[in-house]
Coordinates of C-alpha atoms in Angstrom, one line a residue:
X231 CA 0.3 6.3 -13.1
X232 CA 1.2 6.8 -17.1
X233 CA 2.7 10.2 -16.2
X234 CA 4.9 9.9 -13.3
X235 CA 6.3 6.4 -15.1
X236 CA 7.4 8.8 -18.0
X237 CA 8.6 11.3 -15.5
X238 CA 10.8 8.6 -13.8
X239 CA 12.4 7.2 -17.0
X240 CA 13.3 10.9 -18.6
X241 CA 15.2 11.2 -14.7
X242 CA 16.8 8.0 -15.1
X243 CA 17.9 8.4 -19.0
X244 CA 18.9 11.7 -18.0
X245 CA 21.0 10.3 -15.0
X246 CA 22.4 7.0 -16.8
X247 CA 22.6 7.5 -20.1
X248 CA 21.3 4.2 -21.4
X249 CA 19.5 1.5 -19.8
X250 CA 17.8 -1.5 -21.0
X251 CA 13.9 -2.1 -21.7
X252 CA 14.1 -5.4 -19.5
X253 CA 15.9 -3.3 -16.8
X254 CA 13.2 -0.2 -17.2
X255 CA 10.4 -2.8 -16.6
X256 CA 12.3 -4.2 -12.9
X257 CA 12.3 -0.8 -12.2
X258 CA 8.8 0.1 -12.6
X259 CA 7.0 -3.1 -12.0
X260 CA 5.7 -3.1 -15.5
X261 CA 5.8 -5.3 -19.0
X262 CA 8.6 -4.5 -21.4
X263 CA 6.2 -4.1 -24.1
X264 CA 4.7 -1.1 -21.9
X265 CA 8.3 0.2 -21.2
X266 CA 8.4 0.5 -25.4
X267 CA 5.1 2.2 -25.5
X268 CA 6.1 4.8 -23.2
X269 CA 9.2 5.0 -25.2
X270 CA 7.3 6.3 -28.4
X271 CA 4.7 8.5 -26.1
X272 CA 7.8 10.6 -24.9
X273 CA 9.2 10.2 -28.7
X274 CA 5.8 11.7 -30.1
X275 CA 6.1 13.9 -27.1
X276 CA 9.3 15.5 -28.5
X277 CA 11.6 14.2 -26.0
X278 CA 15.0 12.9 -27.9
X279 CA 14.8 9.2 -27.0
X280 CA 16.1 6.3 -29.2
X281 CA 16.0 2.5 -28.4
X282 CA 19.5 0.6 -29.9
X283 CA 19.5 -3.1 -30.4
X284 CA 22.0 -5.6 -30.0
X285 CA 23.9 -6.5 -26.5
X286 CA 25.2 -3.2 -26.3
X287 CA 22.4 -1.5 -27.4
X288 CA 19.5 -0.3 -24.6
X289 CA 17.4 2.9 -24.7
X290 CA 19.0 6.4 -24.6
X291 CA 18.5 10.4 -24.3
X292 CA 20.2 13.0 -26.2
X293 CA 22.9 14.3 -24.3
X294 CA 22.3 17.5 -22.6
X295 CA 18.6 17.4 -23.0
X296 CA 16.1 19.3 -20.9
X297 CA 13.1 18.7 -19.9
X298 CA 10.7 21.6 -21.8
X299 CA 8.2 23.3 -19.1
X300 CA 5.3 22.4 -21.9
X301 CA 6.2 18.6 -22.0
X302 CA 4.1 18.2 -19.2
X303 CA -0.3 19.5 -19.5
X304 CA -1.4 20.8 -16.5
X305 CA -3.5 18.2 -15.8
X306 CA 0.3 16.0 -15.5
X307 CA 1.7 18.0 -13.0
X308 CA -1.6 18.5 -10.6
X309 CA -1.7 15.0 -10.5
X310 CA 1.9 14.8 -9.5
X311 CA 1.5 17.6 -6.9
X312 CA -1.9 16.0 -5.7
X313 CA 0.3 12.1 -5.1
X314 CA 3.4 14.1 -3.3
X315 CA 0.8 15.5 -1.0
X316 CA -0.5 12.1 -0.2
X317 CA 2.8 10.9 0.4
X318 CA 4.0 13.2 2.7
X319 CA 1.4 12.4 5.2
X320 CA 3.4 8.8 5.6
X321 CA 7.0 9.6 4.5
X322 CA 9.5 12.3 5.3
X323 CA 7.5 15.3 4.6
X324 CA 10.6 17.2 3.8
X325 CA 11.2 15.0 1.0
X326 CA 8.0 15.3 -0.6
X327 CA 8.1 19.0 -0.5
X328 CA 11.6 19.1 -2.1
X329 CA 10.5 16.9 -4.7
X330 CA 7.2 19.0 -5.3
X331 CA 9.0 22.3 -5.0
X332 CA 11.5 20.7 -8.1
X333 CA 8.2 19.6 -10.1
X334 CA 7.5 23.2 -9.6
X335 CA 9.9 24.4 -11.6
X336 CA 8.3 22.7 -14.9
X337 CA 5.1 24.8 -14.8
X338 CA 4.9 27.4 -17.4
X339 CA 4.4 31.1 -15.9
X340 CA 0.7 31.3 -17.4
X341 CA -0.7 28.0 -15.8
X342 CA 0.8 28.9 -12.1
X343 CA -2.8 29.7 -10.8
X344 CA -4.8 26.9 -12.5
X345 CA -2.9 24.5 -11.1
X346 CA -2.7 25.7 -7.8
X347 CA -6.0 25.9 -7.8
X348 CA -6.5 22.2 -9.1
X349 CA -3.8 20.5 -6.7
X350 CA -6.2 22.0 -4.0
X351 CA -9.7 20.5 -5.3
X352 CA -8.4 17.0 -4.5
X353 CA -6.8 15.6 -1.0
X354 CA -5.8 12.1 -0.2
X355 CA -5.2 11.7 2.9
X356 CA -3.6 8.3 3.5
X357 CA -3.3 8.9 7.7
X358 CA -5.3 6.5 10.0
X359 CA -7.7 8.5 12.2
X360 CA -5.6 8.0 15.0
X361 CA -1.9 8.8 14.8
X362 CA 0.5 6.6 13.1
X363 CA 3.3 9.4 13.8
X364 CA 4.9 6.5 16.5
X365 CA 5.9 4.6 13.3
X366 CA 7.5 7.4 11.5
X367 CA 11.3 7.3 12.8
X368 CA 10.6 3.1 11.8
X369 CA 9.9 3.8 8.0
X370 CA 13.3 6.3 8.1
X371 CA 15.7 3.9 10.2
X372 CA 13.8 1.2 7.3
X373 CA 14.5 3.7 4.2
X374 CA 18.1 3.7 5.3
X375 CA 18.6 0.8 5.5
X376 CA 17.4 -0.1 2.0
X377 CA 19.4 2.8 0.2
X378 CA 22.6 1.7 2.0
X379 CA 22.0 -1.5 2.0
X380 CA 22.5 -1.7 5.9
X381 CA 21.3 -4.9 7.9
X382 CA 18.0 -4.4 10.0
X383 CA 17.7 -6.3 13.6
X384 CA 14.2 -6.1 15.6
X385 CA 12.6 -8.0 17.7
X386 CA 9.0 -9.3 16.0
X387 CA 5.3 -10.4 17.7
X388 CA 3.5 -12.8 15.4
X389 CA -0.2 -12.8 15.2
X390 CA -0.5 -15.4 18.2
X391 CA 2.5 -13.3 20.6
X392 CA 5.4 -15.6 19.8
X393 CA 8.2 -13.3 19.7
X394 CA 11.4 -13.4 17.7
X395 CA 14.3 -11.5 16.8
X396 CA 15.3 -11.0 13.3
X397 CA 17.8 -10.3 11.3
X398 CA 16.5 -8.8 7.9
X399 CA 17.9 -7.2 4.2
X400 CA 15.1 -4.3 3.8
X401 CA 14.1 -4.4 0.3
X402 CA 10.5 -2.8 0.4
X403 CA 7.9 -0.9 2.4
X404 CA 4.2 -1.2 1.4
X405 CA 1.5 0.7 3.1
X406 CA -1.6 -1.6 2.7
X407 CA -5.0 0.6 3.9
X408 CA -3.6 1.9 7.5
X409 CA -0.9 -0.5 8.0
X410 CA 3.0 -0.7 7.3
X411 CA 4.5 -3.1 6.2
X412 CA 8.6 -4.3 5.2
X413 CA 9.1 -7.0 2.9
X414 CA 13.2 -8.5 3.4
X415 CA 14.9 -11.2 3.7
X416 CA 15.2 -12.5 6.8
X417 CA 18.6 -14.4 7.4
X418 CA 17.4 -16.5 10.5
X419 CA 14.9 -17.7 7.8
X420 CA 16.4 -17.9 4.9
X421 CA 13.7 -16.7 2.7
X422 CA 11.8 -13.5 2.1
X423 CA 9.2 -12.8 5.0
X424 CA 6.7 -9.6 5.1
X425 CA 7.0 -7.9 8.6
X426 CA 3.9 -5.6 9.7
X427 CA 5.7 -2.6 11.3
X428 CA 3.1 -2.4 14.1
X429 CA 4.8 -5.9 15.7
X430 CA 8.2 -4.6 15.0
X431 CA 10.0 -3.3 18.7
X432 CA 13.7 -2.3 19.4
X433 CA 14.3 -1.9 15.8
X434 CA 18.2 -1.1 15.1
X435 CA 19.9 0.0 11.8
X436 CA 23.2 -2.3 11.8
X437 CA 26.2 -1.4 10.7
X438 CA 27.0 -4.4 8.6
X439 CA 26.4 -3.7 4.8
X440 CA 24.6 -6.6 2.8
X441 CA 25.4 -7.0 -1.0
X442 CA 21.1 -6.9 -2.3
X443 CA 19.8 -10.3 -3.9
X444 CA 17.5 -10.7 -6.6
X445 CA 14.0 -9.5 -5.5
X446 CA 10.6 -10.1 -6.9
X447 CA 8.0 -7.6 -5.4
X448 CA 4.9 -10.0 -4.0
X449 CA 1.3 -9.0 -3.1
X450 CA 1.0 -9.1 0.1
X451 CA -1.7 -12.4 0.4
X452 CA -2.3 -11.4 3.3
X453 CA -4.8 -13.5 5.3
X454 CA -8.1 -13.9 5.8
X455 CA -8.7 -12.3 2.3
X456 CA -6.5 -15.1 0.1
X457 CA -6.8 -18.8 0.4
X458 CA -9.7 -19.7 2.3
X459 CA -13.4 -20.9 1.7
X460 CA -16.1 -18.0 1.7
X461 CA -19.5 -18.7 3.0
X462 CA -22.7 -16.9 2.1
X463 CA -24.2 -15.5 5.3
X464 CA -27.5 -13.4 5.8
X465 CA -26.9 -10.2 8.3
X466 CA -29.7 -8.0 9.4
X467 CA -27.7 -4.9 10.4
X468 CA -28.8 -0.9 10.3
X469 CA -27.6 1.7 8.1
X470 CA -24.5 2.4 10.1
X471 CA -23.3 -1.4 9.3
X472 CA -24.0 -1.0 5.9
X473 CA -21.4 1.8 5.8
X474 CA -18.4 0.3 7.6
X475 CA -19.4 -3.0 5.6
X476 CA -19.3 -1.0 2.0
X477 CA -15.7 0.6 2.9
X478 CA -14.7 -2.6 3.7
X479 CA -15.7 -4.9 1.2
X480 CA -17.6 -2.5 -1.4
X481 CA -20.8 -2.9 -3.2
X482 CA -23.2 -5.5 -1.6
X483 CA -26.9 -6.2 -2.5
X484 CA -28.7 -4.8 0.6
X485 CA -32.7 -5.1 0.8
X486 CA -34.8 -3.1 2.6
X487 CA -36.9 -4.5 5.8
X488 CA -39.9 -3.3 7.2
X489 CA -38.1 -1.7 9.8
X490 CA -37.3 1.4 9.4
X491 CA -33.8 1.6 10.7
X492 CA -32.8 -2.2 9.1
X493 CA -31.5 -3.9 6.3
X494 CA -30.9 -7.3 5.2
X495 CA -27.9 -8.4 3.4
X496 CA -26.0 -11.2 1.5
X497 CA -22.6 -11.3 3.3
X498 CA -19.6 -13.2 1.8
X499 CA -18.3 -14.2 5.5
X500 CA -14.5 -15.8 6.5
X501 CA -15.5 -18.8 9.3
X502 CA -12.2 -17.7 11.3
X503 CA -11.6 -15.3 14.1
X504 CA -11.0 -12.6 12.1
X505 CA -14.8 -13.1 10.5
X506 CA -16.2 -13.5 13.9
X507 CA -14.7 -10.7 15.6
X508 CA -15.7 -8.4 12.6
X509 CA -19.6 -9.3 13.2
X510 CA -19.0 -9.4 17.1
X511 CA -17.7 -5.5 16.8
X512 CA -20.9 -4.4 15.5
X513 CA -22.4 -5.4 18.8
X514 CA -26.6 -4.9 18.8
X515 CA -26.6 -3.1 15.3
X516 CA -25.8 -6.2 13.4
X517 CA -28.0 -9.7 14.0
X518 CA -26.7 -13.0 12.0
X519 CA -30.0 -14.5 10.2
X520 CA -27.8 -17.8 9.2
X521 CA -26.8 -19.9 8.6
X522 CA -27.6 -22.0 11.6
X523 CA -24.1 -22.6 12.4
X524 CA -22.8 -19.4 12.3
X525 CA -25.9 -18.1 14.5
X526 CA -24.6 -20.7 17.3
X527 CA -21.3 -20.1 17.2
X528 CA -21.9 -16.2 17.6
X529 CA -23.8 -17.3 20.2
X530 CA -21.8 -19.4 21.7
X531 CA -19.0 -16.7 21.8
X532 CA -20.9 -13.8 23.4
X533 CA -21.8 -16.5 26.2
X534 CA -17.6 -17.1 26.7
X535 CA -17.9 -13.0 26.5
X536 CA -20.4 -12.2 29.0
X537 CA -19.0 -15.1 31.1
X538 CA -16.0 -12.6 31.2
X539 CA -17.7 -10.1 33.1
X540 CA -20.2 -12.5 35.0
X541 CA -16.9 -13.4 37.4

């Protein structure tokens, strides 16, 4: 968000002294040419910022400038206070507080109570319904790691079991829906790999120091979503379906049946395990209408299945 971004780069003027646009941008994951926006918000804000050209040059503060408590509208600092909350759900909750007790500090006596009352209209709650508090002393043995730039080893379980141990430069942990995950460099690979955290045993914090490389943030592609071949199917599933199907994928065109209970829908479907076990999981509450193909080889599936439990 706009405000936080302007947030960070007062804290980092006000802790370096000068910086460059380019370097700004790394930092924040955004264009240079937004970096120099924001520059002349926080100048038409007030705030003592000047941008110098030449090699020497680079963007600077006024020394021994403070942040004024009316810089920031309410409105700025709830949503602050509201994203701390989130966060400390799924990082050190200590941290968070510290940080939102310090944001504290810039609210002007006579909007205390409005936005304490705001920051509690609004809760993101990022936590799985079942608890992910097993991962927790992970994401700190992984967090320092990356701020002293301390070697990682672990032993790692692939999608189809084949285990491995690695030996990995943490540079990044991204939480994607419920699930954690490290992006590094792995040395036995000699590339950058992404690591889900759930596969991740015996994790140790090494004591060997790494000097950081040059690293690009990537999405994570992960599959089924990227790279692969939709196909259209037709699902006649009840109203139940149509919910876990909307979280998951969002709006869909559903049409009403003459049952009561059922609804027909277009379904962009992945032919792969992932697809299959997805329909299979919504056991009698969801029927595939076709394609012909994928009908048989639902069918053909359930048989293996009730095979299972036959012997």
């Amino acid at each position: 968000m706009k405000t936080e971004r302007l947030l960070g780069i007062i804290m980092i003027l006000l802790d370096r002294k000068q910086i460059s646009a380019t370097k700004l941008a790394e930092l924040f994951e955004v264009s240079v040419r937004t970096i120099y926006r924001d520059i002349n918000s926080l100048s038409e804000a007030g705030v003592p910022v000047t941008a110098l050209p030449g090699v020497n040059g680079g963007i600077q503060i006024m020394d021994n400038y403070k942040i004024d408590k009316h810089f920031f509208t309410s409105t700025d600092i709830t949503s602050l206070l509201i994203a701390l909350e989130s966060l400390s759900s799924n990082v050190s909750a200590v941290q968070a507080n510290q940080t939102a007790e310090k944001i504290k500090t810039l609210v002007p006596d006579h909007l205390s109570e409005e936005i304490k009352l705001k920051s509690h209209q609004i809760s993101i709650d990022l936590t799985p319904w079942t608890s992910n508090q097993p991962l927790q002393p992970f994401l700190e043995t992984i967090k320092s790691g990356m701020e002293r730039h301390q070697l990682l080893r672990f032993d790692y379980s692939d999608n189809q079991g084949m285990k491995t141990t690695r030996t990995v430069e943490p540079y990044r942990l991204v939480l994607k829906e419920i699930s954690w995950y490290l992006q590094a460099f792995c040395l036995e690979r000699n590339d950058f790999r992404t690591f889900k955290l759930s596969r991740i045993s015996h994790l140790d914090l090494l004591e060997k120091a790494f000097t950081p490389r040059e690293f690009q943030p990537k999405p994570l592609g992960k599959e089924p979503f990227y790279g692969k071949k939709w196909t259209t199917i037709t699902l006649k599933v009840t109203y139940k379906v149509k919910e876990q199907l909307v979280d998951k994928f969002g709006q869909l065109d559903f049409i009403e049946t003459p049952e009561v209970d059922k609804i027909i829908v277009e379904f962009p479907f992945m032919e792969d395990d992932f697809g299959y076990h997805l329909l299979m999981g919504f056991g009698n509450q969801c029927e595939c209408l076709g394609p012909d193909h994928v009908r048989d080889e639902l069918k053909r599936r359930f048989e293996e299945l009730l095979h299972i439990y036959q012997n």
